[in-house]
Short mmCIF file of C-alpha atoms in Angstrom, two decimals:
data_model
loop_
_atom_site.label_atom_id
_atom_site.label_comp_id
_atom_site.label_asym_id
_atom_site.label_seq_id
_atom_site.Cartn_x
_atom_site.Cartn_y
_atom_site.Cartn_z
CA MET A 1 -5.47 -82.24 42.30
CA PRO A 2 -1.99 -83.74 42.17
CA LEU A 3 -1.27 -87.37 41.35
CA SER A 4 -0.53 -90.16 43.77
CA VAL A 5 2.04 -92.57 42.43
CA HIS A 6 2.55 -96.17 43.48
CA ILE A 7 5.26 -98.37 42.05
CA VAL A 8 4.91 -102.01 42.98
CA THR A 9 6.81 -105.09 41.94
CA ALA A 10 5.95 -108.69 42.63
CA GLU A 11 8.39 -108.57 45.51
CA ARG A 12 7.63 -105.32 47.25
CA GLU A 13 6.28 -101.82 47.11
CA VAL A 14 9.08 -99.67 45.77
CA PHE A 15 7.63 -96.21 45.86
CA THR A 16 4.50 -94.59 47.18
CA GLU A 17 4.01 -90.88 47.25
CA ASP A 18 1.27 -88.29 46.95
CA GLY A 19 1.39 -84.80 45.62
CA ILE A 20 3.10 -85.66 42.36
CA ASP A 21 2.72 -83.15 39.57
CA GLU A 22 3.88 -85.14 36.61
CA VAL A 23 5.01 -88.64 35.68
CA ILE A 24 7.01 -89.36 32.56
CA VAL A 25 7.31 -93.00 31.56
CA PRO A 26 8.82 -94.80 28.58
CA GLY A 27 5.53 -96.14 27.19
CA ILE A 28 5.41 -98.92 24.67
CA GLU A 29 4.34 -96.42 22.03
CA GLY A 30 6.81 -93.74 23.01
CA GLU A 31 7.57 -91.50 25.94
CA MET A 32 4.45 -90.50 27.74
CA THR A 33 3.68 -87.81 30.30
CA VAL A 34 0.86 -88.28 32.75
CA LEU A 35 -0.62 -85.15 34.25
CA PRO A 36 -3.49 -84.86 36.70
CA GLU A 37 -6.98 -85.43 35.25
CA HIS A 38 -5.66 -88.00 32.83
CA ALA A 39 -8.21 -90.37 31.32
CA PRO A 40 -8.25 -93.95 32.66
CA LEU A 41 -5.46 -95.76 30.88
CA LEU A 42 -3.71 -99.08 30.93
CA THR A 43 -0.63 -99.68 28.87
CA MET A 44 2.79 -101.29 28.83
CA ILE A 45 6.12 -99.70 29.72
CA LYS A 46 9.40 -100.27 27.98
CA PRO A 47 12.68 -100.63 29.86
CA GLY A 48 14.13 -97.19 30.44
CA VAL A 49 14.20 -94.32 32.87
CA MET A 50 11.04 -92.87 34.28
CA ARG A 51 10.79 -89.47 35.91
CA ILE A 52 8.56 -88.29 38.69
CA VAL A 53 8.20 -84.54 39.12
CA LYS A 54 7.18 -83.27 42.52
CA SER A 55 7.08 -79.54 43.17
CA GLY A 56 9.85 -78.86 40.69
CA GLU A 57 12.03 -81.69 41.91
CA GLU A 58 12.73 -84.68 39.72
CA ILE A 59 13.10 -88.25 40.88
CA ASP A 60 14.58 -90.76 38.47
CA MET A 61 13.87 -94.44 38.48
CA ALA A 62 15.34 -97.14 36.31
CA ILE A 63 12.53 -99.33 35.14
CA THR A 64 12.71 -102.59 33.27
CA GLY A 65 9.25 -102.77 31.85
CA GLY A 66 5.81 -103.51 33.16
CA PHE A 67 2.45 -101.81 33.14
CA ILE A 68 1.09 -98.43 34.03
CA GLU A 69 -2.43 -97.86 35.16
CA VAL A 70 -3.92 -94.41 35.46
CA ARG A 71 -7.22 -94.02 37.20
CA GLN A 72 -8.65 -91.00 38.95
CA ASP A 73 -5.30 -89.30 39.53
CA ARG A 74 -3.88 -92.51 40.90
CA VAL A 75 -0.96 -93.87 38.92
CA THR A 76 -0.03 -97.47 39.61
CA ILE A 77 3.01 -98.97 37.98
CA LEU A 78 3.26 -102.74 37.99
CA ALA A 79 6.97 -102.92 37.45
CA ASP A 80 9.04 -105.96 36.60
CA ALA A 81 11.78 -104.42 38.69
CA ALA A 82 12.10 -100.81 39.71
CA GLU A 83 14.87 -99.43 41.82
CA ARG A 84 15.63 -95.97 43.02
CA ALA A 85 18.70 -94.59 41.31
CA GLU A 86 20.29 -93.97 44.72
CA GLU A 87 19.86 -97.60 45.52
CA ILE A 88 21.75 -98.79 42.54
CA ASP A 89 25.22 -99.97 43.16
CA THR A 90 27.10 -98.83 40.09
CA VAL A 91 29.79 -101.39 40.65
CA ARG A 92 27.26 -104.18 40.78
CA ALA A 93 25.55 -102.89 37.66
CA GLU A 94 28.82 -102.78 35.78
CA GLU A 95 29.81 -106.20 37.00
CA ALA A 96 26.44 -107.59 35.96
CA ARG A 97 26.88 -106.03 32.54
CA ARG A 98 30.34 -107.52 32.09
CA GLN A 99 29.09 -110.87 33.16
CA ALA A 100 26.12 -110.68 30.84
CA GLU A 101 28.38 -109.65 27.96
CA ARG A 102 30.75 -112.49 28.71
CA ALA A 103 27.86 -114.91 28.75
CA LEU A 104 26.63 -113.56 25.43
CA GLU A 105 30.07 -113.90 23.89
CA GLU A 106 30.75 -117.34 25.19
CA ARG A 107 27.29 -118.67 24.38
CA GLU A 108 27.77 -121.46 26.78
CA ALA A 109 25.33 -124.27 26.42
CA ASP A 110 23.94 -123.87 29.88
CA VAL A 111 23.74 -120.10 29.80
CA ASP A 112 20.28 -118.90 29.10
CA LEU A 113 20.72 -116.40 26.30
CA ALA A 114 17.48 -114.59 26.92
CA ALA A 115 18.29 -114.20 30.60
CA ALA A 116 21.69 -112.81 29.74
CA ALA A 117 20.26 -110.32 27.30
CA ALA A 118 17.70 -109.19 29.86
CA MET A 119 20.41 -108.83 32.47
CA LEU A 120 22.50 -106.75 30.09
CA GLN A 121 19.58 -104.49 29.33
CA ARG A 122 18.76 -104.12 32.99
CA SER A 123 22.26 -103.16 33.98
CA LEU A 124 22.46 -100.68 31.12
CA MET A 125 19.27 -99.06 32.40
CA ARG A 126 20.72 -98.76 35.87
CA LEU A 127 23.86 -97.14 34.57
CA LYS A 128 21.80 -94.71 32.57
CA ALA A 129 19.74 -93.71 35.59
CA VAL A 130 22.82 -93.22 37.71
CA GLU A 131 24.47 -91.17 35.00
CA ARG A 132 21.49 -88.86 34.71
CA ARG A 133 21.58 -88.23 38.43
CA ARG A 134 25.29 -87.62 38.43
CA ARG A 135 25.10 -85.13 35.59
CA ARG A 136 22.43 -83.07 37.24
CA SER A 137 23.65 -83.10 40.79
CA GLY A 138 27.28 -82.79 39.79
CA THR A 139 28.28 -85.29 42.44
CA ARG A 140 28.79 -88.97 42.49
CA PRO A 141 25.87 -90.93 43.86
CA GLY A 142 26.47 -92.23 47.36
CA PRO A 143 26.46 -95.87 48.22
CA PRO A 144 23.04 -97.47 48.56
CA GLY A 145 21.14 -96.67 51.69
CA VAL A 146 22.92 -93.35 52.32
CA MET B 1 20.76 -150.05 87.00
CA ALA B 2 22.69 -147.32 85.28
CA THR B 3 25.58 -145.88 87.18
CA LEU B 4 25.51 -142.34 88.39
CA ARG B 5 28.10 -141.28 85.88
CA GLU B 6 26.14 -142.76 82.98
CA ILE B 7 23.01 -140.92 83.98
CA ARG B 8 24.91 -137.68 84.34
CA ARG B 9 26.35 -138.10 80.88
CA ARG B 10 22.91 -138.71 79.38
CA ILE B 11 21.49 -135.65 81.06
CA ARG B 12 24.24 -133.52 79.62
CA SER B 13 23.78 -134.93 76.13
CA VAL B 14 20.01 -134.38 76.18
CA GLN B 15 20.57 -130.85 77.43
CA SER B 16 22.84 -129.99 74.55
CA THR B 17 20.37 -131.50 72.08
CA ALA B 18 17.69 -129.28 73.60
CA LYS B 19 19.95 -126.28 73.13
CA ILE B 20 20.29 -127.07 69.44
CA THR B 21 16.60 -127.68 68.85
CA ARG B 22 15.79 -124.49 70.73
CA ALA B 23 18.14 -122.53 68.48
CA MET B 24 16.62 -124.16 65.40
CA GLU B 25 13.17 -123.25 66.63
CA LEU B 26 14.14 -119.59 66.95
CA VAL B 27 15.81 -119.54 63.54
CA ALA B 28 12.76 -121.14 61.94
CA ALA B 29 10.48 -118.63 63.65
CA SER B 30 12.40 -115.67 62.26
CA LYS B 31 12.60 -117.23 58.79
CA MET B 32 8.88 -117.87 58.88
CA ARG B 33 8.19 -114.25 59.75
CA ARG B 34 10.40 -113.07 56.94
CA ALA B 35 8.73 -115.40 54.44
CA GLN B 36 5.34 -114.07 55.50
CA GLU B 37 6.54 -110.51 55.15
CA ASN B 38 7.83 -111.28 51.67
CA ALA B 39 4.47 -112.73 50.74
CA LEU B 40 2.68 -109.67 52.08
CA ALA B 41 5.03 -107.25 50.34
CA GLY B 42 3.92 -108.52 46.95
CA ARG B 43 0.23 -108.36 47.77
CA PRO B 44 -0.50 -104.94 46.15
CA TYR B 45 1.03 -106.13 42.88
CA ALA B 46 -0.97 -109.34 42.95
CA GLU B 47 -4.23 -107.58 43.74
CA LYS B 48 -3.86 -105.04 41.00
CA MET B 49 -2.95 -107.72 38.51
CA HIS B 50 -5.85 -109.84 39.67
CA TRP B 51 -8.50 -107.35 38.88
CA VAL B 52 -6.94 -106.00 35.70
CA LEU B 53 -7.05 -109.58 34.48
CA ALA B 54 -10.65 -109.92 35.63
CA ASP B 55 -11.52 -106.76 33.74
CA LEU B 56 -9.79 -107.96 30.59
CA ALA B 57 -11.29 -111.43 30.82
CA GLU B 58 -14.79 -110.03 31.05
CA THR B 59 -14.59 -108.49 27.63
CA LEU B 60 -12.39 -111.18 26.19
CA GLY B 61 -14.92 -113.84 27.08
CA LEU B 62 -16.53 -112.76 23.84
CA MET B 63 -13.31 -113.39 22.00
CA ASP B 64 -12.97 -115.93 19.27
CA PRO B 65 -11.61 -119.24 20.64
CA GLU B 66 -9.30 -119.30 17.64
CA THR B 67 -7.49 -116.14 18.61
CA ILE B 68 -7.63 -116.60 22.37
CA HIS B 69 -4.31 -116.28 24.16
CA PRO B 70 -2.57 -119.68 24.37
CA LEU B 71 -2.27 -119.52 28.16
CA LEU B 72 -6.04 -119.26 28.43
CA ARG B 73 -6.92 -121.98 25.96
CA ALA B 74 -8.39 -125.15 27.43
CA ARG B 75 -7.38 -128.27 25.57
CA ASP B 76 -9.98 -130.79 24.54
CA GLU B 77 -7.87 -133.91 24.46
CA ALA B 78 -5.18 -134.24 27.06
CA THR B 79 -2.06 -136.34 26.51
CA ALA B 80 -0.19 -135.20 29.59
CA ILE B 81 -0.51 -133.04 32.65
CA GLU B 82 2.26 -131.42 34.60
CA ILE B 83 2.52 -130.94 38.35
CA ILE B 84 4.85 -128.43 39.98
CA HIS B 85 5.63 -130.11 43.26
CA ILE B 86 7.02 -127.63 45.80
CA THR B 87 8.64 -129.21 48.85
CA PRO B 88 11.36 -128.34 51.36
CA ASP B 89 15.00 -129.00 50.53
CA ARG B 90 15.82 -129.95 54.07
CA GLY B 91 14.33 -132.18 56.69
CA LEU B 92 13.73 -131.70 60.40
CA CYS B 93 10.46 -130.02 59.70
CA GLY B 94 7.98 -132.48 61.10
CA ALA B 95 5.35 -134.24 59.05
CA LEU B 96 5.18 -131.62 56.29
CA PRO B 97 7.26 -133.32 53.56
CA GLY B 98 5.43 -136.57 54.20
CA ASN B 99 2.08 -134.85 53.98
CA LEU B 100 3.03 -133.08 50.76
CA ASN B 101 4.22 -136.26 49.15
CA ARG B 102 1.14 -138.15 50.29
CA SER B 103 -1.05 -135.40 48.88
CA ILE B 104 0.61 -135.49 45.46
CA ALA B 105 0.58 -139.28 45.42
CA GLN B 106 -3.14 -139.28 46.08
CA PHE B 107 -3.66 -136.67 43.38
CA ILE B 108 -1.69 -138.74 40.87
CA LEU B 109 -3.60 -141.90 41.75
CA GLU B 110 -6.92 -140.13 41.28
CA LYS B 111 -5.84 -138.76 37.92
CA ARG B 112 -4.61 -142.19 36.83
CA GLU B 113 -7.95 -143.69 37.71
CA GLN B 114 -9.99 -141.04 35.93
CA THR B 115 -7.83 -140.77 32.83
CA PRO B 116 -5.38 -143.67 32.61
CA GLU B 117 -4.11 -142.59 29.17
CA VAL B 118 -2.85 -139.22 30.37
CA ALA B 119 0.83 -139.07 31.25
CA ILE B 120 1.85 -137.25 34.42
CA ARG B 121 5.00 -135.17 34.48
CA ILE B 122 6.61 -133.61 37.51
CA VAL B 123 8.46 -130.33 37.89
CA ALA B 124 10.19 -130.91 41.21
CA VAL B 125 10.98 -127.88 43.35
CA GLY B 126 12.83 -128.96 46.47
CA ARG B 127 14.76 -132.07 47.35
CA LYS B 128 12.15 -133.88 49.44
CA GLY B 129 9.64 -133.98 46.62
CA ARG B 130 12.27 -134.69 43.98
CA ASP B 131 13.48 -137.72 45.90
CA PHE B 132 9.97 -138.96 46.46
CA THR B 133 8.81 -138.62 42.88
CA ARG B 134 12.03 -140.15 41.60
CA ARG B 135 11.73 -143.05 44.02
CA THR B 136 8.18 -143.76 42.93
CA GLY B 137 9.24 -143.69 39.28
CA GLN B 138 7.45 -140.53 38.10
CA GLU B 139 8.61 -138.71 35.04
CA ILE B 140 10.50 -135.60 36.19
CA VAL B 141 10.84 -132.97 33.48
CA ALA B 142 12.71 -130.38 35.53
CA GLU B 143 14.07 -129.98 38.99
CA PHE B 144 14.87 -126.89 41.00
CA LEU B 145 16.90 -127.58 44.11
CA ASN B 146 18.47 -125.30 46.72
CA GLN B 147 16.27 -122.30 46.11
CA GLY B 148 17.30 -120.97 49.49
CA ASP B 149 15.15 -119.56 52.24
CA TYR B 150 14.33 -116.30 50.53
CA PRO B 151 14.15 -116.85 46.78
CA GLY B 152 13.59 -113.69 44.76
CA TYR B 153 11.17 -113.30 41.92
CA GLU B 154 14.02 -113.85 39.48
CA ASP B 155 14.82 -117.21 41.06
CA VAL B 156 11.26 -118.41 40.72
CA ARG B 157 10.60 -117.24 37.18
CA PRO B 158 12.28 -120.21 35.49
CA ILE B 159 9.88 -122.56 37.27
CA ALA B 160 6.88 -120.82 35.78
CA GLY B 161 8.80 -120.61 32.49
CA VAL B 162 9.14 -124.37 32.20
CA ALA B 163 5.44 -124.89 32.81
CA MET B 164 4.36 -122.18 30.37
CA ASP B 165 6.71 -123.44 27.67
CA ASP B 166 5.41 -126.96 27.90
CA PHE B 167 1.84 -125.76 28.02
CA ILE B 168 2.13 -123.48 25.01
CA LYS B 169 3.97 -126.13 23.01
CA GLY B 170 1.09 -128.45 23.77
CA GLU B 171 3.20 -130.95 25.66
CA CYS B 172 0.78 -130.85 28.52
CA ALA B 173 -2.85 -129.90 28.71
CA GLU B 174 -2.99 -128.78 32.30
CA VAL B 175 -0.50 -127.63 34.91
CA TYR B 176 -1.08 -127.99 38.63
CA VAL B 177 0.86 -126.70 41.60
CA SER B 178 1.26 -128.78 44.74
CA ARG B 179 2.53 -126.96 47.78
CA GLY B 180 2.15 -126.45 51.49
CA HIS B 181 -0.35 -123.74 52.31
CA PHE B 182 0.36 -121.67 55.39
CA VAL B 183 -2.87 -121.43 57.38
CA ASN B 184 -1.42 -120.31 60.68
CA THR B 185 1.67 -120.98 62.74
CA VAL B 186 0.58 -124.46 63.76
CA THR B 187 -1.41 -125.47 60.69
CA GLN B 188 -0.11 -126.14 57.21
CA GLU B 189 -2.15 -127.86 54.55
CA ALA B 190 -0.92 -129.75 51.53
CA GLU B 191 -2.83 -128.35 48.59
CA VAL B 192 -2.98 -128.87 44.84
CA PHE B 193 -4.37 -126.13 42.61
CA LYS B 194 -4.63 -125.59 38.90
CA LEU B 195 -2.19 -123.13 37.32
CA LEU B 196 -2.80 -123.55 33.59
CA PRO B 197 -4.85 -122.92 31.59
CA VAL B 198 -5.34 -119.65 33.39
CA GLU B 199 -8.87 -119.35 34.63
CA PRO B 200 -9.40 -115.62 34.90
CA PRO B 201 -10.96 -114.46 38.14
CA GLU B 202 -14.66 -113.87 37.68
CA ASP B 203 -15.28 -111.41 40.47
CA ALA B 204 -14.76 -108.64 37.99
CA SER B 205 -15.39 -105.63 40.13
CA THR B 206 -14.18 -103.42 37.35
CA HIS B 207 -14.90 -100.34 39.42
CA GLY B 208 -16.94 -99.13 36.49
CA VAL B 209 -13.85 -97.71 34.83
CA ASP B 210 -13.58 -97.82 31.08
CA TYR B 211 -9.88 -97.92 30.38
CA ILE B 212 -8.08 -96.89 27.30
CA TYR B 213 -5.92 -99.89 26.54
CA GLU B 214 -2.81 -99.21 24.55
CA PRO B 215 -2.05 -100.60 22.03
CA ASP B 216 -5.16 -102.77 22.60
CA ARG B 217 -6.71 -105.25 25.00
CA ALA B 218 -5.25 -108.35 23.43
CA ALA B 219 -1.71 -106.93 23.49
CA VAL B 220 -1.96 -105.93 27.12
CA LEU B 221 -3.40 -109.31 28.00
CA ALA B 222 -0.60 -111.10 26.17
CA GLU B 223 1.95 -109.22 28.27
CA LEU B 224 0.01 -109.59 31.47
CA LEU B 225 -0.73 -113.31 31.43
CA PRO B 226 2.84 -114.65 31.71
CA ARG B 227 3.49 -112.28 34.58
CA TYR B 228 0.30 -113.39 36.25
CA VAL B 229 1.41 -117.01 36.02
CA GLU B 230 4.90 -116.16 37.31
CA ARG B 231 3.43 -114.20 40.16
CA THR B 232 1.14 -117.11 41.07
CA VAL B 233 4.09 -119.50 41.17
CA TYR B 234 6.13 -117.00 43.18
CA GLU B 235 3.33 -116.70 45.69
CA ALA B 236 3.07 -120.48 45.90
CA VAL B 237 6.79 -120.76 46.61
CA LEU B 238 6.65 -118.13 49.34
CA ASP B 239 3.63 -119.84 50.84
CA ALA B 240 5.48 -123.16 50.75
CA ILE B 241 8.47 -121.62 52.52
CA ALA B 242 6.33 -120.05 55.22
CA SER B 243 4.65 -123.38 55.85
CA GLU B 244 7.98 -125.22 55.85
CA GLN B 245 9.44 -122.87 58.43
CA SER B 246 6.36 -122.89 60.62
CA SER B 247 6.29 -126.68 60.47
CA ARG B 248 9.96 -126.77 61.40
CA MET B 249 9.39 -124.33 64.23
CA VAL B 250 6.63 -126.48 65.71
CA ALA B 251 8.66 -129.67 65.28
CA MET B 252 11.65 -128.12 66.99
CA ARG B 253 9.53 -126.74 69.80
CA ASN B 254 8.14 -130.22 70.42
CA ALA B 255 11.65 -131.62 70.37
CA THR B 256 12.79 -129.03 72.90
CA ASP B 257 9.81 -129.79 75.14
CA ASN B 258 10.46 -133.51 74.92
CA ALA B 259 14.10 -132.98 75.74
CA SER B 260 13.39 -130.92 78.85
CA GLU B 261 10.87 -133.51 79.95
CA LEU B 262 13.51 -136.17 79.48
CA VAL B 263 16.00 -134.11 81.46
CA SER B 264 13.63 -133.78 84.41
CA ASP B 265 12.87 -137.53 84.31
CA LEU B 266 16.55 -138.34 84.21
CA THR B 267 17.29 -135.91 87.00
CA LEU B 268 14.75 -137.71 89.15
CA VAL B 269 16.38 -141.06 88.39
CA TYR B 270 19.78 -139.54 89.08
CA ASN B 271 18.74 -138.13 92.46
CA LYS B 272 17.13 -141.41 93.44
CA ALA B 273 20.24 -143.33 92.55
CA ARG B 274 22.40 -140.85 94.41
CA GLN B 275 20.18 -141.10 97.48
CA GLU B 276 20.30 -144.89 97.30
CA SER B 277 24.07 -144.97 97.15
CA ILE B 278 24.32 -142.61 100.11
CA THR B 279 21.88 -144.76 102.07
CA SER B 280 23.75 -147.93 101.33
CA GLU B 281 27.05 -146.32 102.26
CA LEU B 282 25.54 -145.15 105.55
CA LEU B 283 24.21 -148.65 106.19
CA ASP B 284 27.67 -150.04 105.54
CA ILE B 285 29.24 -147.70 108.08
CA VAL B 286 26.52 -148.24 110.66
CA GLY B 287 26.80 -152.01 110.13
CA GLY B 288 30.56 -151.86 110.59
CA VAL B 289 30.29 -149.86 113.80
CA GLU B 290 27.68 -152.22 115.17
CA ALA B 291 29.87 -155.21 114.37
CA MET B 292 32.90 -153.69 116.17
CA SER B 293 31.02 -152.54 119.24
CA GLY B 294 29.08 -155.80 119.38
#
């Protein structure tokens, strides 16, 4: 029986789909592949790119950490923020990265360093996810919502 | 007796006020719906987190109080408590800000009476509550103004961060949240609930599943707890916004109703006055004719 995958953030449900063959997530203890019939599991996810394989097709998601729960072929990911690669505006990601880098360099008193570092990491993840898509499909990703 | 022109002017001015309040009512209604949708959209996350925490807490109840996670640890002697006071930034929303401020004032007075030695610190979210607590001379440790109508999770996180920091550092023994709770479109309640220390939900319907926790239970719990607190604050903020908008919607609807009532009253007065002036003019003419023919 294939997996059903749900990715939820505190703000919304990002992804819900049945019939998934395989989920590959950047687990806290290394990359981890979840196949059907997996034992009940609860663990943390590192920021990175996760992959969902459905009948030979791969879907990439940038993920910034969170939890994964596996229970009876139902995979629930409590994500801090998960966005579909298509959704990601590369320009925005790059701009966010520049801004975060600037903030890190300037070390302004009122700039929260931790927030800046997190922002930098997040935008790097987005870029990575977009790049992976671009390499495989050989085309540039369209604007969000297309 | 007001002249005809004066009455006409008043009618027009009341009508344009009604137009504005009507528009504000519609805007508030759509913002309220959106705030509710936002609150609902996060429900699956909250539910999952809720019962994972319940599951963890069940086994961790046996844990050594020495090694318990700091966000769970109840303090014996309290020197200070902190209240996150969530209020609207803007007015024109009926009695809600007043009710919220009255509710927190009552809460503070009760605490003062029970434990006079405990300091009370305020984290003010929203201008109405900030102004009130400042005016009444409370200690404000942080203020978050202009969160906007649809704050994201990222916007709300710092609020929870301040509270957790102070709690972990031992600067306060308890953290409460005061906010408007959306009951339905016409009812909002001012409520205060305890945020920290986290009291894990006890309805541990663990679904009889024995999870493999990686790396281990304590590590997962340590990651989960701050997010649980953030999520709780986020939910409280969304709830507060929904109640603000519904309160504003009701207030503006009342204002519109009052205005149209006023318009119909004024129209009656206007017609009467018009009729009177016509009658007196007629009498003048008739009187004149009589005098000439007489």
